[in-house]
Amino acid sequence: AERGSNPAALAKLTADTLRDAADRAVDIGRGLGDSVIVVGLSGGGTMAAWIAQSRGDVRRVVVIAPLIGVSHVPWALEVPVVAVALRLPEITHADPRDARQPDRELGWSTHGVGQILRLGLAARRASVVAPPATRDIRILLNANDRTISRSAVLGLGRRWLQHGAAVQVFELPDSLGLPHDVIDPRQRVRRTDIVYPVIRALADGETPPARFATPIPWRSQ
């Protein structure tokens, strides 16, 4: 949430500030170049999904494991779960500090997660009634990810597709054993030699090698 802050700062997040930050990022990008390509992971993936739904001045969006639904939570309970997360007392978890990385403190906040999910729900609701403003969207999932709701992500992608957008879905294989955060090179389990070229290919509008990221045909979902 803030440079140098601890995970408790995440409690100050709101869906509105996340939305505004996403819009400002696109505005800044538009001022720096002719084409804007957005790539986002997890909470950033939620922001990327919002951008895909609402911004027509973006050339391509790559949505990576977005937090728009929680794994193992039925769709009928998603709204109540978010409401409970926001109304109950705040719970914050901070991972042990690493003296070798004093600028980095990992953790999570229940209120922060709830606000990210609120933005994801807003994007999903908007996709029911309106086409995505961005017409080229790539989705990257991780078969070993036990954090996000795969069905929620695929449902959003399917609605974008039905509205006429070009939507492609790829999945990193379970055999890689990757955590939810597939990007951070400081993760205990990491395969940047595979993940980075896959993301670069998707951002460039290319198809990554199938042995690294399996394409998922819509008819099979």
Short mmCIF file of C-alpha atoms in Angstrom, two decimals:
data_model
loop_
_atom_site.label_atom_id
_atom_site.label_comp_id
_atom_site.label_asym_id
_atom_site.label_seq_id
_atom_site.Cartn_x
_atom_site.Cartn_y
_atom_site.Cartn_z
CA ALA A 1 0.00 0.00 0.00
CA GLU A 2 2.87 2.39 0.88
CA ARG A 3 6.57 2.13 0.26
CA GLY A 4 8.32 1.02 3.41
CA SER A 5 5.08 0.16 5.22
CA ASN A 6 4.18 -3.10 6.91
CA PRO A 7 1.20 -5.30 5.95
CA ALA A 8 -1.07 -3.44 8.38
CA ALA A 9 -1.09 -0.56 5.87
CA LEU A 10 -3.05 -2.79 3.50
CA ALA A 11 -6.08 -2.31 5.75
CA LYS A 12 -6.35 1.24 4.40
CA LEU A 13 -6.99 0.03 0.87
CA THR A 14 -10.42 0.56 -0.68
CA ALA A 15 -11.87 -0.65 -3.95
CA ASP A 16 -12.20 2.98 -5.02
CA THR A 17 -8.53 3.78 -4.41
CA LEU A 18 -7.51 0.64 -6.29
CA ARG A 19 -9.74 1.62 -9.21
CA ASP A 20 -8.38 5.16 -9.22
CA ALA A 21 -4.79 3.91 -9.07
CA ALA A 22 -5.45 1.64 -12.05
CA ASP A 23 -6.93 4.50 -14.04
CA ARG A 24 -4.06 6.82 -13.15
CA ALA A 25 -1.53 4.22 -14.25
CA VAL A 26 -3.20 4.00 -17.66
CA ASP A 27 -3.38 7.80 -17.91
CA ILE A 28 0.34 8.07 -17.17
CA GLY A 29 1.12 5.34 -19.70
CA ARG A 30 -0.91 7.13 -22.34
CA GLY A 31 1.18 10.23 -21.75
CA LEU A 32 4.43 8.32 -22.21
CA GLY A 33 3.75 6.29 -25.35
CA ASP A 34 1.43 5.46 -28.21
CA SER A 35 0.39 2.01 -26.99
CA VAL A 36 -0.39 0.89 -23.45
CA ILE A 37 -0.11 -2.78 -22.51
CA VAL A 38 -1.21 -3.68 -19.00
CA VAL A 39 0.07 -6.72 -17.06
CA GLY A 40 -1.15 -7.48 -13.55
CA LEU A 41 -0.83 -10.34 -11.05
CA SER A 42 -3.11 -11.20 -8.10
CA GLY A 43 -4.44 -7.90 -6.71
CA GLY A 44 -2.73 -6.23 -9.65
CA GLY A 45 -4.55 -8.75 -11.83
CA THR A 46 -7.83 -7.54 -10.33
CA MET A 47 -6.86 -4.00 -11.29
CA ALA A 48 -5.91 -5.24 -14.77
CA ALA A 49 -9.33 -6.89 -15.10
CA TRP A 50 -10.97 -3.58 -14.18
CA ILE A 51 -8.86 -1.81 -16.81
CA ALA A 52 -9.82 -4.41 -19.42
CA GLN A 53 -13.48 -3.87 -18.65
CA SER A 54 -13.42 -0.08 -18.51
CA ARG A 55 -10.57 1.38 -20.59
CA GLY A 56 -10.75 1.49 -24.36
CA ASP A 57 -7.42 3.30 -24.72
CA VAL A 58 -5.40 0.19 -23.83
CA ARG A 59 -4.00 -1.99 -26.58
CA ARG A 60 -3.79 -5.26 -24.63
CA VAL A 61 -4.32 -6.51 -21.09
CA VAL A 62 -2.65 -9.57 -19.56
CA VAL A 63 -4.52 -10.72 -16.47
CA ILE A 64 -2.48 -13.12 -14.30
CA ALA A 65 -4.20 -15.11 -11.53
CA PRO A 66 -6.48 -12.21 -10.59
CA LEU A 67 -8.00 -12.11 -7.12
CA ILE A 68 -11.63 -11.75 -8.21
CA GLY A 69 -12.88 -14.75 -6.28
CA VAL A 70 -11.48 -17.00 -3.56
CA SER A 71 -10.77 -20.67 -4.09
CA HIS A 72 -13.36 -23.10 -2.65
CA VAL A 73 -15.97 -20.39 -2.04
CA PRO A 74 -19.21 -21.08 -4.00
CA TRP A 75 -20.33 -18.20 -6.18
CA ALA A 76 -23.55 -17.77 -4.17
CA LEU A 77 -21.49 -17.06 -1.04
CA GLU A 78 -18.95 -14.69 -2.57
CA VAL A 79 -20.77 -11.45 -1.76
CA PRO A 80 -21.54 -12.48 1.84
CA VAL A 81 -17.93 -13.60 2.33
CA VAL A 82 -16.62 -10.23 1.16
CA ALA A 83 -19.12 -8.41 3.40
CA VAL A 84 -18.06 -10.47 6.42
CA ALA A 85 -14.37 -9.86 5.69
CA LEU A 86 -14.96 -6.12 5.67
CA ARG A 87 -17.19 -5.97 8.76
CA LEU A 88 -15.29 -8.24 11.10
CA PRO A 89 -12.33 -6.83 13.05
CA GLU A 90 -9.20 -6.48 10.96
CA ILE A 91 -6.79 -9.40 10.96
CA THR A 92 -3.25 -8.79 9.70
CA HIS A 93 -0.54 -11.36 9.15
CA ALA A 94 3.10 -10.41 8.65
CA ASP A 95 5.70 -12.92 7.51
CA PRO A 96 9.00 -13.01 9.43
CA ARG A 97 11.38 -10.28 8.38
CA ASP A 98 14.42 -11.18 6.31
CA ALA A 99 17.48 -9.18 7.40
CA ARG A 100 18.88 -9.56 3.89
CA GLN A 101 15.86 -7.70 2.46
CA PRO A 102 15.05 -4.86 4.89
CA ASP A 103 12.89 -3.07 2.33
CA ARG A 104 10.46 -5.97 2.05
CA GLU A 105 7.84 -7.15 4.52
CA LEU A 106 5.29 -9.64 3.22
CA GLY A 107 1.88 -10.35 4.67
CA TRP A 108 -1.81 -9.76 4.23
CA SER A 109 -4.81 -7.94 5.64
CA THR A 110 -8.38 -9.27 5.68
CA HIS A 111 -9.79 -5.81 4.97
CA GLY A 112 -7.30 -5.28 2.16
CA VAL A 113 -8.20 -8.61 0.58
CA GLY A 114 -11.88 -7.79 0.96
CA GLN A 115 -11.45 -4.50 -0.88
CA ILE A 116 -9.56 -6.18 -3.72
CA LEU A 117 -12.40 -8.69 -4.02
CA ARG A 118 -14.89 -5.79 -4.09
CA LEU A 119 -13.15 -4.38 -7.15
CA GLY A 120 -13.15 -7.82 -8.73
CA LEU A 121 -16.88 -8.18 -8.11
CA ALA A 122 -17.44 -4.76 -9.68
CA ALA A 123 -15.58 -5.83 -12.82
CA ARG A 124 -17.52 -9.10 -12.98
CA ARG A 125 -20.87 -7.34 -12.60
CA ALA A 126 -19.98 -4.80 -15.27
CA SER A 127 -19.03 -7.63 -17.65
CA VAL A 128 -22.56 -9.02 -17.47
CA VAL A 129 -24.15 -5.92 -19.00
CA ALA A 130 -21.35 -4.32 -21.03
CA PRO A 131 -18.53 -5.49 -23.31
CA PRO A 132 -14.95 -4.97 -22.20
CA ALA A 133 -13.52 -1.70 -23.45
CA THR A 134 -10.19 -3.41 -24.19
CA ARG A 135 -10.61 -5.82 -27.08
CA ASP A 136 -7.42 -7.90 -26.74
CA ILE A 137 -7.24 -9.76 -23.43
CA ARG A 138 -4.92 -12.59 -22.36
CA ILE A 139 -5.49 -14.58 -19.17
CA LEU A 140 -2.74 -16.59 -17.48
CA LEU A 141 -3.63 -19.11 -14.77
CA ASN A 142 -1.44 -21.34 -12.62
CA ALA A 143 -2.66 -24.93 -12.27
CA ASN A 144 -0.95 -25.19 -8.87
CA ASP A 145 -2.63 -22.03 -7.53
CA ARG A 146 -4.86 -22.79 -4.53
CA THR A 147 -5.62 -19.14 -3.74
CA ILE A 148 -7.92 -17.77 -6.41
CA SER A 149 -11.16 -19.05 -7.90
CA ARG A 150 -10.36 -20.48 -11.32
CA SER A 151 -14.05 -20.70 -12.22
CA ALA A 152 -14.60 -17.01 -11.43
CA VAL A 153 -11.74 -16.00 -13.72
CA LEU A 154 -12.93 -18.24 -16.54
CA GLY A 155 -16.47 -16.98 -16.11
CA LEU A 156 -15.29 -13.41 -16.53
CA GLY A 157 -13.23 -14.35 -19.58
CA ARG A 158 -16.18 -16.17 -21.11
CA ARG A 159 -18.41 -13.12 -20.77
CA TRP A 160 -15.74 -10.96 -22.39
CA LEU A 161 -15.56 -13.46 -25.23
CA GLN A 162 -19.34 -13.49 -25.64
CA HIS A 163 -19.25 -9.71 -25.94
CA GLY A 164 -16.92 -10.04 -28.92
CA ALA A 165 -13.50 -9.43 -27.41
CA ALA A 166 -10.49 -11.50 -28.41
CA VAL A 167 -9.80 -13.49 -25.23
CA GLN A 168 -7.19 -16.23 -24.86
CA VAL A 169 -6.51 -18.31 -21.76
CA PHE A 170 -3.27 -20.10 -20.91
CA GLU A 171 -2.26 -22.12 -17.86
CA LEU A 172 1.10 -22.82 -16.30
CA PRO A 173 1.36 -26.58 -15.60
CA ASP A 174 0.85 -28.03 -12.16
CA SER A 175 4.15 -29.89 -12.54
CA LEU A 176 6.05 -26.63 -11.98
CA GLY A 177 4.72 -26.49 -8.42
CA LEU A 178 4.55 -22.70 -8.51
CA PRO A 179 2.96 -20.61 -5.74
CA HIS A 180 0.27 -18.00 -6.35
CA ASP A 181 2.93 -15.33 -6.93
CA VAL A 182 4.61 -16.68 -10.06
CA ILE A 183 6.61 -13.51 -10.73
CA ASP A 184 8.68 -12.71 -7.65
CA PRO A 185 12.21 -14.14 -8.13
CA ARG A 186 12.64 -14.21 -4.34
CA GLN A 187 9.99 -16.90 -3.85
CA ARG A 188 11.19 -20.19 -2.40
CA VAL A 189 9.76 -21.98 -5.45
CA ARG A 190 10.35 -19.98 -8.62
CA ARG A 191 10.76 -20.60 -12.34
CA THR A 192 11.43 -17.19 -13.81
CA ASP A 193 13.22 -18.92 -16.69
CA ILE A 194 9.80 -20.17 -17.79
CA VAL A 195 7.34 -17.64 -16.39
CA TYR A 196 9.02 -14.45 -17.62
CA PRO A 197 9.21 -15.51 -21.30
CA VAL A 198 5.57 -16.64 -21.12
CA ILE A 199 4.44 -13.26 -19.78
CA ARG A 200 6.59 -11.41 -22.30
CA ALA A 201 5.03 -13.41 -25.16
CA LEU A 202 1.50 -12.67 -23.93
CA ALA A 203 2.28 -8.97 -23.52
CA ASP A 204 3.67 -8.89 -27.06
CA GLY A 205 0.53 -10.55 -28.43
CA GLU A 206 2.34 -13.80 -29.20
CA THR A 207 1.53 -17.40 -28.27
CA PRO A 208 3.89 -18.86 -25.64
CA PRO A 209 5.28 -22.38 -26.12
CA ALA A 210 2.59 -24.93 -25.23
CA ARG A 211 5.03 -26.91 -23.07
CA PHE A 212 5.31 -23.92 -20.74
CA ALA A 213 1.77 -22.49 -20.89
CA THR A 214 -1.04 -24.71 -22.11
CA PRO A 215 -3.73 -22.94 -24.15
CA ILE A 216 -7.21 -23.66 -22.82
CA PRO A 217 -9.86 -23.86 -25.58
CA TRP A 218 -13.14 -22.28 -24.54
CA ARG A 219 -15.08 -25.33 -25.71
CA SER A 220 -13.33 -27.46 -23.09
CA GLN A 221 -14.30 -25.26 -20.15
#
